[in-house]
XYZ file of C-alpha atoms in Angstrom:
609
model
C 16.153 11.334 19.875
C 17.703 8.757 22.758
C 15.336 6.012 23.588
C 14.316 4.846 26.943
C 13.014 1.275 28.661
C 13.468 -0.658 31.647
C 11.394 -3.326 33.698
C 10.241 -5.003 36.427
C 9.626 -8.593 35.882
C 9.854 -12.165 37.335
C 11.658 -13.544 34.129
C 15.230 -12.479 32.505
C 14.577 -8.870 30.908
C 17.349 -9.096 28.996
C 15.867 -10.125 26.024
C 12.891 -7.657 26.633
C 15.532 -4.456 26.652
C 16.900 -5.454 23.440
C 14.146 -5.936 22.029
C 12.855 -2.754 22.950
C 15.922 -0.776 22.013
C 16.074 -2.697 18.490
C 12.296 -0.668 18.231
C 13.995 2.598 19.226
C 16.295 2.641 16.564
C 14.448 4.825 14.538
C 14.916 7.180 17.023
C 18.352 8.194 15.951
C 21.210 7.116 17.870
C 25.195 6.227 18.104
C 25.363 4.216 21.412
C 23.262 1.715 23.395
C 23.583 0.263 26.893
C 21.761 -1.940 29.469
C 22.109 -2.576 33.779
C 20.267 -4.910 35.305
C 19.745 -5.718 39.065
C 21.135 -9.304 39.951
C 23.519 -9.910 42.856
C 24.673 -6.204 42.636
C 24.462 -3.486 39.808
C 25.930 -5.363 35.892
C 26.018 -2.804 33.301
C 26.656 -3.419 29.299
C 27.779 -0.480 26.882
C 28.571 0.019 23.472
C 29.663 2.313 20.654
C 27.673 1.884 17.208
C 24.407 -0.320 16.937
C 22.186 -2.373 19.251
C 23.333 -5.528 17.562
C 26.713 -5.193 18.962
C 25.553 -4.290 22.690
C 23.294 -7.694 22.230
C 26.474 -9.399 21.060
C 28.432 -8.222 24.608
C 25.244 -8.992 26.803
C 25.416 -12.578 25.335
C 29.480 -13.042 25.799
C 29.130 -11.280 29.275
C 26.279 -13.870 30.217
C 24.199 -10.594 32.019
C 20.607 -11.325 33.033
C 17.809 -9.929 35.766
C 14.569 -9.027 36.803
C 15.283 -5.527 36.740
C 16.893 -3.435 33.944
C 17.122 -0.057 32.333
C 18.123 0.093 29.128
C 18.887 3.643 27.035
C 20.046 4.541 22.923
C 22.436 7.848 23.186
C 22.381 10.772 20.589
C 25.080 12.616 21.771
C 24.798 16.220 22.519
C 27.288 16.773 25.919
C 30.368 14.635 24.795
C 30.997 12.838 22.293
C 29.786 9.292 21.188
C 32.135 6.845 23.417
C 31.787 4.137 25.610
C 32.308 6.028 29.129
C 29.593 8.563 28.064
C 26.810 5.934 26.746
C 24.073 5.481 29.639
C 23.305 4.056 31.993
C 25.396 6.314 33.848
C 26.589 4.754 37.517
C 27.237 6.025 40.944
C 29.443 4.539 43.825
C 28.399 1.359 41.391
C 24.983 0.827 43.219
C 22.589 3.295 40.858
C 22.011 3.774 37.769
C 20.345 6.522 35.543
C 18.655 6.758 32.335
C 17.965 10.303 31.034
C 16.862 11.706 27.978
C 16.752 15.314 27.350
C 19.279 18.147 28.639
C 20.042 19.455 32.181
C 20.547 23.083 31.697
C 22.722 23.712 34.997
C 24.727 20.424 34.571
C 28.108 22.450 35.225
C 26.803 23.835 38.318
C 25.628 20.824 39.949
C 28.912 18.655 38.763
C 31.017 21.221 40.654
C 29.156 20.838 43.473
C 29.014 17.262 43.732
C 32.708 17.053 42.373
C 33.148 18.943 45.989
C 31.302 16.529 47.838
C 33.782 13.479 46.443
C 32.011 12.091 43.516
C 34.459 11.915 40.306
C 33.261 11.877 36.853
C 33.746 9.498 34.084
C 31.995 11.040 31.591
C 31.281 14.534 29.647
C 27.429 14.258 29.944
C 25.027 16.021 31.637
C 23.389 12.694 32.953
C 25.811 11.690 34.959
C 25.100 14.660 37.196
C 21.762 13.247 37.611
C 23.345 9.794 38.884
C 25.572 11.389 41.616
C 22.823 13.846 42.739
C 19.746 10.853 43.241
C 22.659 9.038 45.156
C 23.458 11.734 47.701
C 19.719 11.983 48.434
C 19.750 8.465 48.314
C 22.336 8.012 51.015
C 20.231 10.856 53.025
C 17.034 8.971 52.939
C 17.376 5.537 52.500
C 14.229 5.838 49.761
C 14.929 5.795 46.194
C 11.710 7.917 45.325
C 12.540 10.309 48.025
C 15.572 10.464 46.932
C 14.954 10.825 42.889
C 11.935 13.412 43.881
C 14.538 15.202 45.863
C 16.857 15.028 42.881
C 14.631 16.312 39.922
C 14.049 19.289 41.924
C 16.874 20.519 42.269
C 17.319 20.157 37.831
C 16.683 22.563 35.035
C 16.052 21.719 31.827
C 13.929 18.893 30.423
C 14.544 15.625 31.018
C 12.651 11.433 31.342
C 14.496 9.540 33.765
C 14.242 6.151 35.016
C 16.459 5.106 37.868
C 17.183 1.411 39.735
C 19.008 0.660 42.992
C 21.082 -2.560 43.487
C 19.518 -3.011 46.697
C 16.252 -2.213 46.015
C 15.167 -5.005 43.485
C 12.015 -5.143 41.647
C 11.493 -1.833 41.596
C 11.974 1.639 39.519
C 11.262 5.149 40.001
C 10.495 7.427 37.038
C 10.271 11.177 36.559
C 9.485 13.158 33.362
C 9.558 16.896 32.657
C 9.467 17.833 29.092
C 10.748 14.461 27.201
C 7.953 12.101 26.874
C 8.089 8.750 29.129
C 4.992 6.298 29.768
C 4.541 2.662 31.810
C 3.713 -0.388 30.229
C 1.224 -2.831 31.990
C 1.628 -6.017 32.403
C 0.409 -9.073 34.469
C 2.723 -9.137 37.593
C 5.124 -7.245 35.553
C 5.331 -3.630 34.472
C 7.640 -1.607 32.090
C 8.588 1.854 31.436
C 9.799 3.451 27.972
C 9.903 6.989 26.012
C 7.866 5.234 23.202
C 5.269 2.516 22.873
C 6.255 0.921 19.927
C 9.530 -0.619 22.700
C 6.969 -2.143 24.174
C 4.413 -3.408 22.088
C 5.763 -7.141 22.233
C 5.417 -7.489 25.689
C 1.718 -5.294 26.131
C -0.405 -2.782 24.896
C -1.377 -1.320 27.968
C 0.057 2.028 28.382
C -0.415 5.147 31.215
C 1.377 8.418 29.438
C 3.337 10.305 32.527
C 2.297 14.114 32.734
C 4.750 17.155 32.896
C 6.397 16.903 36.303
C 4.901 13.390 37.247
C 7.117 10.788 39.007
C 6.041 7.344 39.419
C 7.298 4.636 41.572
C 7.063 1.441 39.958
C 7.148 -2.243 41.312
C 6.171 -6.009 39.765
C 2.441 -5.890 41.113
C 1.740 -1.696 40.919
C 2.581 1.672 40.610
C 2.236 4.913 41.932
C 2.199 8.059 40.144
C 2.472 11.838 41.309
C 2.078 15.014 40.406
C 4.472 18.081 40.747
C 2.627 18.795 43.724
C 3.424 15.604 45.185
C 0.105 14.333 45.219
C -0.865 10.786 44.334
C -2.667 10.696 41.598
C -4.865 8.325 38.572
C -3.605 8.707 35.166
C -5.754 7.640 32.474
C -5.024 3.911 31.251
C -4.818 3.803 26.994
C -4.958 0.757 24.914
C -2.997 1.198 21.875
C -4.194 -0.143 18.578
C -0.990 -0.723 17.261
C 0.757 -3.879 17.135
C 3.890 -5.539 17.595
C 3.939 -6.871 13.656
C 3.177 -2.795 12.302
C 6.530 -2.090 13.211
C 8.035 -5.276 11.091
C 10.361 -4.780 8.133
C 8.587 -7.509 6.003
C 9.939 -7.691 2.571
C 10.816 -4.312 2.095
C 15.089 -3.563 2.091
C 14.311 -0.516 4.381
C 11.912 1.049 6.437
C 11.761 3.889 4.958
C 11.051 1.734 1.581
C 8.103 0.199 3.376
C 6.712 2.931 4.903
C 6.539 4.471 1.478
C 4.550 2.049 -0.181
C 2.347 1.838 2.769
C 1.226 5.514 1.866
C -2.056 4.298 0.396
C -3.094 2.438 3.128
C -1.936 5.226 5.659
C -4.661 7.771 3.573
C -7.338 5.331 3.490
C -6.905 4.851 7.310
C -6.772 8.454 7.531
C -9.609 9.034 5.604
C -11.403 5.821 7.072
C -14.691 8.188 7.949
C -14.808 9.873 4.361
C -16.256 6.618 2.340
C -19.569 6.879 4.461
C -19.989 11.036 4.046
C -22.127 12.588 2.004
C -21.429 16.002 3.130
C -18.086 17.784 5.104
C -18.287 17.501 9.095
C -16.556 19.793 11.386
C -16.792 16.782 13.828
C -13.695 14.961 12.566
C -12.002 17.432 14.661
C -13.583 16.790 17.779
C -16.007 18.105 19.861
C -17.321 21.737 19.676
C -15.096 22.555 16.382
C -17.618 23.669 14.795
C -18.144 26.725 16.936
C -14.501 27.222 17.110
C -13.890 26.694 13.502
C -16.554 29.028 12.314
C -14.929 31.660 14.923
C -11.718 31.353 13.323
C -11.158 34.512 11.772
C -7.112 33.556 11.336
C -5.203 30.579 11.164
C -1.515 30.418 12.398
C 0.303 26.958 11.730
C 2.950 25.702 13.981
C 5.304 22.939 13.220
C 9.209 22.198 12.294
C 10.773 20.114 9.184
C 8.334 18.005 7.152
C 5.303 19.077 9.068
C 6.231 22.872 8.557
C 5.934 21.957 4.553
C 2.880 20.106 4.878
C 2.280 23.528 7.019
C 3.011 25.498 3.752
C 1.192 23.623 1.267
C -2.074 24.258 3.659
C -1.359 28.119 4.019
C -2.222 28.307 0.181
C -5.060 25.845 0.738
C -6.481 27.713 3.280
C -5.918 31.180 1.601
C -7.402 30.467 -1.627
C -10.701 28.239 -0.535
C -11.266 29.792 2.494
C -10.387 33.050 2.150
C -8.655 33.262 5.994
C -5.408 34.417 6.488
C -2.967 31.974 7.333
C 0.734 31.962 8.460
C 2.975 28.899 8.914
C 5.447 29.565 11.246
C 9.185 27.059 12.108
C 8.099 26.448 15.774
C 11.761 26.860 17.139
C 11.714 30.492 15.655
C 8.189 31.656 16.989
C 8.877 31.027 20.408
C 11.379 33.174 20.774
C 9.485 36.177 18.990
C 7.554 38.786 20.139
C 4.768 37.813 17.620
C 1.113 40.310 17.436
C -2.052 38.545 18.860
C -4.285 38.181 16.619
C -8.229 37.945 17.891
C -10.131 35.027 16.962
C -7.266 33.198 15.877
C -6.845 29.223 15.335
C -3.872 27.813 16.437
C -2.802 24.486 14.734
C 0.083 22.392 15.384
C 1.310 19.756 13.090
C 3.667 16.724 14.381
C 4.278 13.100 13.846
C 5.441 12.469 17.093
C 3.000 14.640 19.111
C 6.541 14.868 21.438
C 8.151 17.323 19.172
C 9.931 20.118 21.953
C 9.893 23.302 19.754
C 6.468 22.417 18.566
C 5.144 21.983 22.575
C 6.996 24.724 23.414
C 5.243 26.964 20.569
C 2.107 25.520 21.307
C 2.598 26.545 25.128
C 4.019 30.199 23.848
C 0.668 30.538 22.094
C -1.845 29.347 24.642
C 0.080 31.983 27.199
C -0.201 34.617 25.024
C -4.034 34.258 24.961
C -4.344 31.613 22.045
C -7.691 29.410 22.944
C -8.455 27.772 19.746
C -6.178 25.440 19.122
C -6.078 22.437 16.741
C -3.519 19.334 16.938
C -2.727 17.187 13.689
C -0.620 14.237 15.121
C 0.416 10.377 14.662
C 0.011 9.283 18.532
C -3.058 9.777 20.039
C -1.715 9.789 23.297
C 0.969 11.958 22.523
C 1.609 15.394 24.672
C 0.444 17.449 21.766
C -2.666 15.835 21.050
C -3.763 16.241 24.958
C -2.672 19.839 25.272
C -4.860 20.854 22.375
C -8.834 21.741 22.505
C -9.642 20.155 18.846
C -7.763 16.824 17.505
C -6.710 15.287 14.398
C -5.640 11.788 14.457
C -3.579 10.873 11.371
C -3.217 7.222 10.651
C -0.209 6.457 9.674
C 0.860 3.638 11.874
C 4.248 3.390 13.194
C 6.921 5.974 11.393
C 10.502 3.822 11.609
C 12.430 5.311 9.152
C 14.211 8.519 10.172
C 12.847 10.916 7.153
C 9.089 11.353 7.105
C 7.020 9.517 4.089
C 4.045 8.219 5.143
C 3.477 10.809 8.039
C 3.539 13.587 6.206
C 1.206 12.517 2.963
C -1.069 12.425 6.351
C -0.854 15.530 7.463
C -1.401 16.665 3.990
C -4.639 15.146 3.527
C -5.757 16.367 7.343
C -4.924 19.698 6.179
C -7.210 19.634 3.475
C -10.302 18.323 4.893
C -9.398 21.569 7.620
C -9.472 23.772 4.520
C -12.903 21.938 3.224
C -14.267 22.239 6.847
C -13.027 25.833 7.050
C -14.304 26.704 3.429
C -17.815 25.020 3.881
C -18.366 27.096 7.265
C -17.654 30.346 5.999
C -19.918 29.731 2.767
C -17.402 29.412 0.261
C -18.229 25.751 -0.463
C -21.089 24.486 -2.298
C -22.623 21.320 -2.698
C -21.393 20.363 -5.870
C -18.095 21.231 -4.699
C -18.096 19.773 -1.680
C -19.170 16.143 -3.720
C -16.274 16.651 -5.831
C -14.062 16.997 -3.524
C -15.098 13.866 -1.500
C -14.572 12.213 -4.406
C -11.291 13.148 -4.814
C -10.363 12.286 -1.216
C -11.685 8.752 -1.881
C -9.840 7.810 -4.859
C -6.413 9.419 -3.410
C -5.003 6.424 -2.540
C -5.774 4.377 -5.311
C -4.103 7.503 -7.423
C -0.979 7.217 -4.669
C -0.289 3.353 -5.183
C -0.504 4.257 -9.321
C 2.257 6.548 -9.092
C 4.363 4.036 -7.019
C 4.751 1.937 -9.585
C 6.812 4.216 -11.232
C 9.650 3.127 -8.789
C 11.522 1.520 -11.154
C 12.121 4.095 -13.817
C 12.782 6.672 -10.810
C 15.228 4.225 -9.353
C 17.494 4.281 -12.845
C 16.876 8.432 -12.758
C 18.610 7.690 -8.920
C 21.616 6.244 -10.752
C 22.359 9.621 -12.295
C 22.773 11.231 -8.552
C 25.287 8.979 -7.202
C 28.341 11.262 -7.799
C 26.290 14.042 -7.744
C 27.192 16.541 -4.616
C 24.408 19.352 -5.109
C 21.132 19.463 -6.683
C 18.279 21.903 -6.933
C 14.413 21.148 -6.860
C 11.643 23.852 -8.524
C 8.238 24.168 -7.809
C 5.463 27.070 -8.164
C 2.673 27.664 -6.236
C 1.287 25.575 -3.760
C 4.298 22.613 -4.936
C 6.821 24.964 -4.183
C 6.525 23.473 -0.897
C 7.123 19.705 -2.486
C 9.741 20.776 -3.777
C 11.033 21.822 -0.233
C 10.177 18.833 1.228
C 11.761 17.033 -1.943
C 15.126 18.515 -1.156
C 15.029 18.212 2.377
C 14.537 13.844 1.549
C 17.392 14.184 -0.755
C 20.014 16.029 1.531
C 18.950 13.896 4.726
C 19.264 10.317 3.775
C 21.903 10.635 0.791
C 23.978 13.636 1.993
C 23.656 15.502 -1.484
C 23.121 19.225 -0.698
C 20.093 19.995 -2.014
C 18.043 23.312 -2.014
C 14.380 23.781 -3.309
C 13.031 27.478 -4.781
C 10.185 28.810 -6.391
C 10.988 28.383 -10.318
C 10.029 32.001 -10.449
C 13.024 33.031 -8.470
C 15.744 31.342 -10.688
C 16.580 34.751 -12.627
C 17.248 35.888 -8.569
C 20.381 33.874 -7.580
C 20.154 30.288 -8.207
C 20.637 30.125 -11.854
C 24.089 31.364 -10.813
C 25.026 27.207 -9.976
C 23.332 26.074 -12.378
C 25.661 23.774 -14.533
C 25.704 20.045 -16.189
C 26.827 18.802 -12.762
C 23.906 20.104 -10.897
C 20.415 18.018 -11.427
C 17.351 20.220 -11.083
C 14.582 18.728 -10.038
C 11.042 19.942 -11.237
C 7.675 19.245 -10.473
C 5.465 20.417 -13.504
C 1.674 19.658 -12.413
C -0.699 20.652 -15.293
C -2.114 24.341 -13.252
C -2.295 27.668 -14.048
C 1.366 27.988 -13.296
C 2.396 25.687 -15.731
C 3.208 27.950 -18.812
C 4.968 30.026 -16.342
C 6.815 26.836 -14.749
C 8.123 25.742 -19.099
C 9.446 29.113 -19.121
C 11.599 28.719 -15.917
C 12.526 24.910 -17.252
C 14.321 26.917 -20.612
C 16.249 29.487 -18.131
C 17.695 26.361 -17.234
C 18.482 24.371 -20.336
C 19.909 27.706 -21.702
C 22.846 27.543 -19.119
C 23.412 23.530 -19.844
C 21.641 22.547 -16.611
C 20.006 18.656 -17.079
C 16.392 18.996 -16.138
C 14.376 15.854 -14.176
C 10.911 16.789 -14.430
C 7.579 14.927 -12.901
C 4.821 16.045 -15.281
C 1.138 15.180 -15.199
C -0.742 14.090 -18.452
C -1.579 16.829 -19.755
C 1.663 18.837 -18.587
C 3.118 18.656 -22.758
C 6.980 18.636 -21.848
C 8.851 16.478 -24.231
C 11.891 14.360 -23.126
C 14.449 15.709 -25.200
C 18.387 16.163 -24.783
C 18.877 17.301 -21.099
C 15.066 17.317 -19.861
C 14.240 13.607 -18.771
C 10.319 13.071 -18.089
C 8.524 11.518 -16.038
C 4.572 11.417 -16.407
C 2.395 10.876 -13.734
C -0.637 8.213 -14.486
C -2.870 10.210 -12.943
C -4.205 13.659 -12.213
C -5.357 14.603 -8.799
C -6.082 18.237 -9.229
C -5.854 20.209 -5.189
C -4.742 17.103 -3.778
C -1.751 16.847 -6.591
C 0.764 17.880 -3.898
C -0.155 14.649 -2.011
C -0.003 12.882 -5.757
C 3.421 14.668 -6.629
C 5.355 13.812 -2.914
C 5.433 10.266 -4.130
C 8.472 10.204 -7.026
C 10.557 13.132 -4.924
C 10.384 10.328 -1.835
C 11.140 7.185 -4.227
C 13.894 9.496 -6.164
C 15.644 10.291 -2.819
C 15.415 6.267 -1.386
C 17.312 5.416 -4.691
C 19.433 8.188 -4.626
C 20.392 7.653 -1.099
C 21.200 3.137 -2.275
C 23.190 4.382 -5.122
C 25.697 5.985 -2.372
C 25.730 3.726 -0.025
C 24.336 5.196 3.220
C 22.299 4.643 5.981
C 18.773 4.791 4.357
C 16.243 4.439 7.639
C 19.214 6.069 10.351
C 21.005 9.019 8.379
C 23.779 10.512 10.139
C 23.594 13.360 13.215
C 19.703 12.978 12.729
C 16.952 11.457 14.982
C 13.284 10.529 14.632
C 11.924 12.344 17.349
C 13.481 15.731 18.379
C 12.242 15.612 21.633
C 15.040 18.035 23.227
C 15.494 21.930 21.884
C-alpha cells in the first residue's frame, strides 16, 4: 500500500526514483509522482501507472541530486492529479507520507487559519504545511519535521526535502515501515528494499518513532526520545534480478511456478536432518515450545488460511488447542488470557498493520511466547517476536499471494512436527516419514504445475461467469477459501468457498448451470462424505470442476470435469492441492481481461488499518 523512495546523490536520481517506483508497483497503487531539488523545488505527477509519470519526467527534462518519489493508494480523496504526492508548501517543501493522519481535519483548520490554502483532499498535505511552519520557526528542517510529527496522530513514514537545503533528507516513521539504503557517498531512503536493490543492498530498518536526518556522506538516526542512536546495519540476500519478470507474462505467473524452489529454500535445513529440531525457530524454542500449552494464530487474508489449515494440523498431531484468529477483529476484542499460551503471527510482509497491532494487543495483555512466520527478515514483525520463522520465498510482486503462502504452509507444519515431537506424540518412524515427505514436496509441487495447460482451457469456461463456489472438507476447506479468495481478487468473479458439508445449509440455494463449483476431492477419510456432497450438486444441474488425487475414483462424466493430481502428498496435500486453484484463477483472471499482478482497489502490503 503507497510506496516510498528518495535520495541523496551526486548523479541525476531521476532514473533511480523510477526505477524504484517501477519495483513498488506491486504495492498497489493509482498515482505516482517525483520532486527533485535543482535550482528550486520541480515536481512531476500523474494519474494511472509509473510509465506515464516517466513519460512526463522525460518531456519536462526534470533532473537532481535530491528527490522523493511516492505511488498513491487513495484513501482521503480520490485518485487525481492535485492529490498524488509529493504534496508542496509555499513551493519550497515537499512531503512524502504513507499511512493515515488521524486528526488531519483538525490540524488543516488550524493551519487553513494561519494562511496556508489547500489543493488537495489528503491528509498529507497537512503534514507539508505543518513541517513548513516549524520550518519557518527554526530555520532546521529536522527541527522542524521532529517538531511536526509530534504534533500527528495516526501512523505514518515520511520523507521530506527543502529547496534550500540540498543534499539532504529528513525521515520519520511511526507505524508504516521505512528504511535507508547505503551507498558510497550516496544514501537512499524507501518503504521497501526491493526499490532499492539496484542501487545497494545495504539497508538500516527505522524503529517505531525514529527520525533520521540523512545527507550524501551520513546519517543520523533518533529515537522517540530524541536520542541519537546506532541501528543495526542488514545485508539483504536478495537481488536486483529476483524481482525480474523473465519469461513469464505476469508476476504472479512467475511467482507461481517458482513455488518449488520457494519450498526447497524454505526447507533448505530439512535435506541434512535426521530427526525434528525445535531450533529452526530460534533460540530457546524449545523451552517455550514445550511450555506451550495453547496456540493462538494471528494473521489476515492468505496468511489467516494458511492460519486455518495449521489449526487442524496442530489439533490433530499435537493434541493443543489452537485458534486462528483475523488480526483486524482480535484487536478490538476483549479476548480471555489463556496461561502458557503461544502466540504466532503469520505475514508475508512482516509490515502487515492489523497483524502488528494484534501482535502488540497480545504481548500487552501478558502474551510472552510468541512466534513470527514471515518473508522479510528484517521486517517489524520478525523483530518484535521472541521465536522466528524465516520463509523463503524471495520477492512476492504480484498482488495475490502464491508463492508466500505455500511457505507459510510448510512452516506451519514443521511447527506442528516440532510441537507434536515435544509433547510425545511423535515417534521415530513417524517423524522419518514425515521428513520424507517434506523433501520430496517440491518435486510433487512442480508435477502438478504441469497441469497448467488443461486448467488453463477449464479457465475458458469462467470468462462470462459472474459467481462461483469452491468446496472443501476438513483441513482443505481452508484451500478452498483461499481458492476463492484468488478467484474473486484478480478476475472479479464473486466467489465464496464452504465446507461441502454445509451445502444442504444455504448454498445449494444458488446453485445452478451458471454457477461453477469448484471442488477439491483429496483421497482422506472425508472423501466418501465429500462424493456425496458432489451429487447434492449435480442433482440441482450445478457443473462440478473437481481436483482429485489418484486414488480419489470420480469419473468425468456429463457436468463433473476431472482433474487428477499426479501425485499424492498425504498431510502436506493442502500445499499439493493450492497449486491448480492458483493456476485456475491466473487463467480465469486472462480470459477476462484484467489486471493479473495489480487487481483493482487492492495493494500488496496493507501497511495502514
Amino acid at each position: 500500500m503507497c510506496g516510498i523512495i528518495g535520495a541523496v546523490a551526486q548523479r541525476n536520481v531521476v532514473p533511480i526514483l523510477l526505477e524504484g517506483l517501477r519495483r513498488l508497483e506491486y504495492r498497489g497503487y493509482d498515482s505516482a509522482g517525483l520532486a527533485l531539488v535543482n535550482d528550486g523545488l520541480q515536481r512531476v505527477r500523474s494519474v494511472g501507472r509509473v510509465a506515464l509519470l516517466e513519460q512526463e519526467a522525460a518531456r519536462l527534462k526534470v533532473h537532481g541530486q535530491t528527490g522523493i518519489a511516492h505511488t498513491r493508494w487513495a484513501t482521503h480523496g480520490a485518485p487525481t492529479e492535485n492529490n498524488a504526492h509529493p504534496h508542496v508548501s509555499h513551493g519550497t517543501l515537499a512531503v512524502v507520507h504513507n499511512g493515515i493522519i488521524e486528526n488531519h481535519e483538525e490540524l488543516r483548520q488550524r493551519l487553513s487559519g494561519l494562511g496556508y490554502a489547500f489543493e488537495s483532499e489528503t491528509d498529507t498535505e497537512v503534514i507539508a504545511h505543518l513541517v513548513h511552519f516549524h520550518y519557518r520557526q527554526s530555520r532546521d528542517l529536522f527541527q522542524a519535521v521532529r517538531d511536526g510529527v509530534a504534533e500527528l496522530k495516526g501512523a505514518y513514514a515520511i520523507a521530506v526535502m527543502a529547496e534550500d537545503m540540498p543534499h539532504r533528507l529528513v525521515c520519520a516513521r511511526k507505524g508504516s515501515p521505512l528504511l535507508i539504503g547505503l551507498g558510497i557517498e550516496e544514501n537512499f531512503v524507501a518503504s521497501d528494499t526491493s526499490a532499492l536493490l539496484p542501487v545497494t543492498q545495504r539497508f538500516v530498518y527505522l524503529e517505531d518513532g525514529d527520525l533520521a536526518d540523512i545527507g550524501l556522506m551520513d546519517y543520523r538516526i533518533y529515537n522517540v526520545q530524541g536520542e541519537r542512536v546506532e541501528r543495526t546495519h542488514h545485508v539483504s540476500e536478495l537481488s536486483a534480478d529476483l524481482a525480474e519478470l523473465g519469461p513469464y507474462r505476469h508476476y504472479m505467473q512467475k511467482e507461481i511456478h517458482e513455488q518449488p524452489r520457494a519450498l526447497a529454500d524454505t526447507l533448505a535445513e530439512v535435506p541434512a536432518l535426521t530427526e525434528l529440531s525445535p531450533g529452526l525457530f530460534g533460540e530457546n524454542a524449545a523451552q517455550i515450545l514445550a511450555d506451550a500449552q495453547h496456540v493462538r494464530i494471528l494473521a489476515c487474508g492468505t496468511s489467516y488460511h494458511a492460519g486455518l489449515v495449521a489449526r487442524y494440523w496442530i489439533e490433530e498431531f499435537a493434541a493443543i488447542p489452537c485458534t486462528v484468529e483475523v488480526a483486524s477483529e482480535y484487536r478490538y476484542r476483549q479476548s480471555a488470557p489463556v496461561s502458557d499460551e503461544l502466540v504466532v503471527t503469520v505475514s508475508q510482509s512482516g509490515e502487515t498493520a492489523d497483524t502488528l497491532a494484534a501482535l502488540a494487543h497480545a504481548q500487552a495483555h501478558g502474551a510472552a511466547a510468541t512466534l513470527a512466520i514471515c518473508n522479510v527478515p528484517e521486517s517489524a514483525l520478525m523483530r518484535q517476536s521472541k521465536l522466528r520463522f524465516l520463509t523463503r520465498a524471495g520477492p512476492e510482486i504480484g498482488v495475490a499471494s502464491t508463492k508466500a503462502f505455500t511457505t507459510q504452509l510448510v512452516a506451519l507444519f514443521l511447527l506442528t512436527a516440532v510441537l507434536a515431537k515435544l509433547k510425545g506424540r511423535l515417534d521415530g518412524e513417524q517423524e522419518k516419514a514425515w521428513l520424507a515427505e517434506l523433501r520430496h514436496l517440491p518435486e510433487q509441487v512442480r508435477q502438478v504445475l504441469e497441469l497448467e495447460p488443461e486448467i488453463a482451457r477449464w479457465a475458458e469456461s469462467f470468462a462470462d461467469k459472474r459467481h462461483a463456489l469452491f468446496l472443501g472438507r476438513g483441513r482443505h476447506y481452508p484451500i478452498a477459501l483461499e481458492g476463492a479468495l484468488k478467484l474473486k481478487e484478480i478476475s472479479y468473479i464473486h466467489a465464496e468457498a464452504y465446507p461441502a458439508g454445509e451445502l444442504k445449509h444455504g448454498p445449494l440455494a444458488l446453485v445452478d448451470k451458471e454457477m461453477p463449483v469448484v471442488v477439491i476431492a483429496p483421497n482422506d477419510e472425508l472423501l466418501e462424505k465429500l462424493k456425496s456432497n458432489l451429487h447434492e450438486v449435480r442433482a440441482r444441474g450445478g457443473e462440478l470442476y473437481v481436483f482429485a488425487d489418484r486414488e480419489s475414483r470420480i469419473a468425468e462424466q456429463d457436468g463433473i470435469r476431472v482433474i487428477t493430481l499426479p501425485v499424492q502428498a498425504g498431510m502436506l496435500s493442502p500445499v499439493v492441492h493450492t497449486i491448480p486453484l492458483q493456476l485456475l484463477a491466473y487463467h480465469a483472471a486472462l480470459q477476462k481481461g484484467t489486471d493479473v499482478d495489480k487487481p483493482r482497489n487492492l495493494a500488496k502490503s496493507v501497511t495502514v488499518e
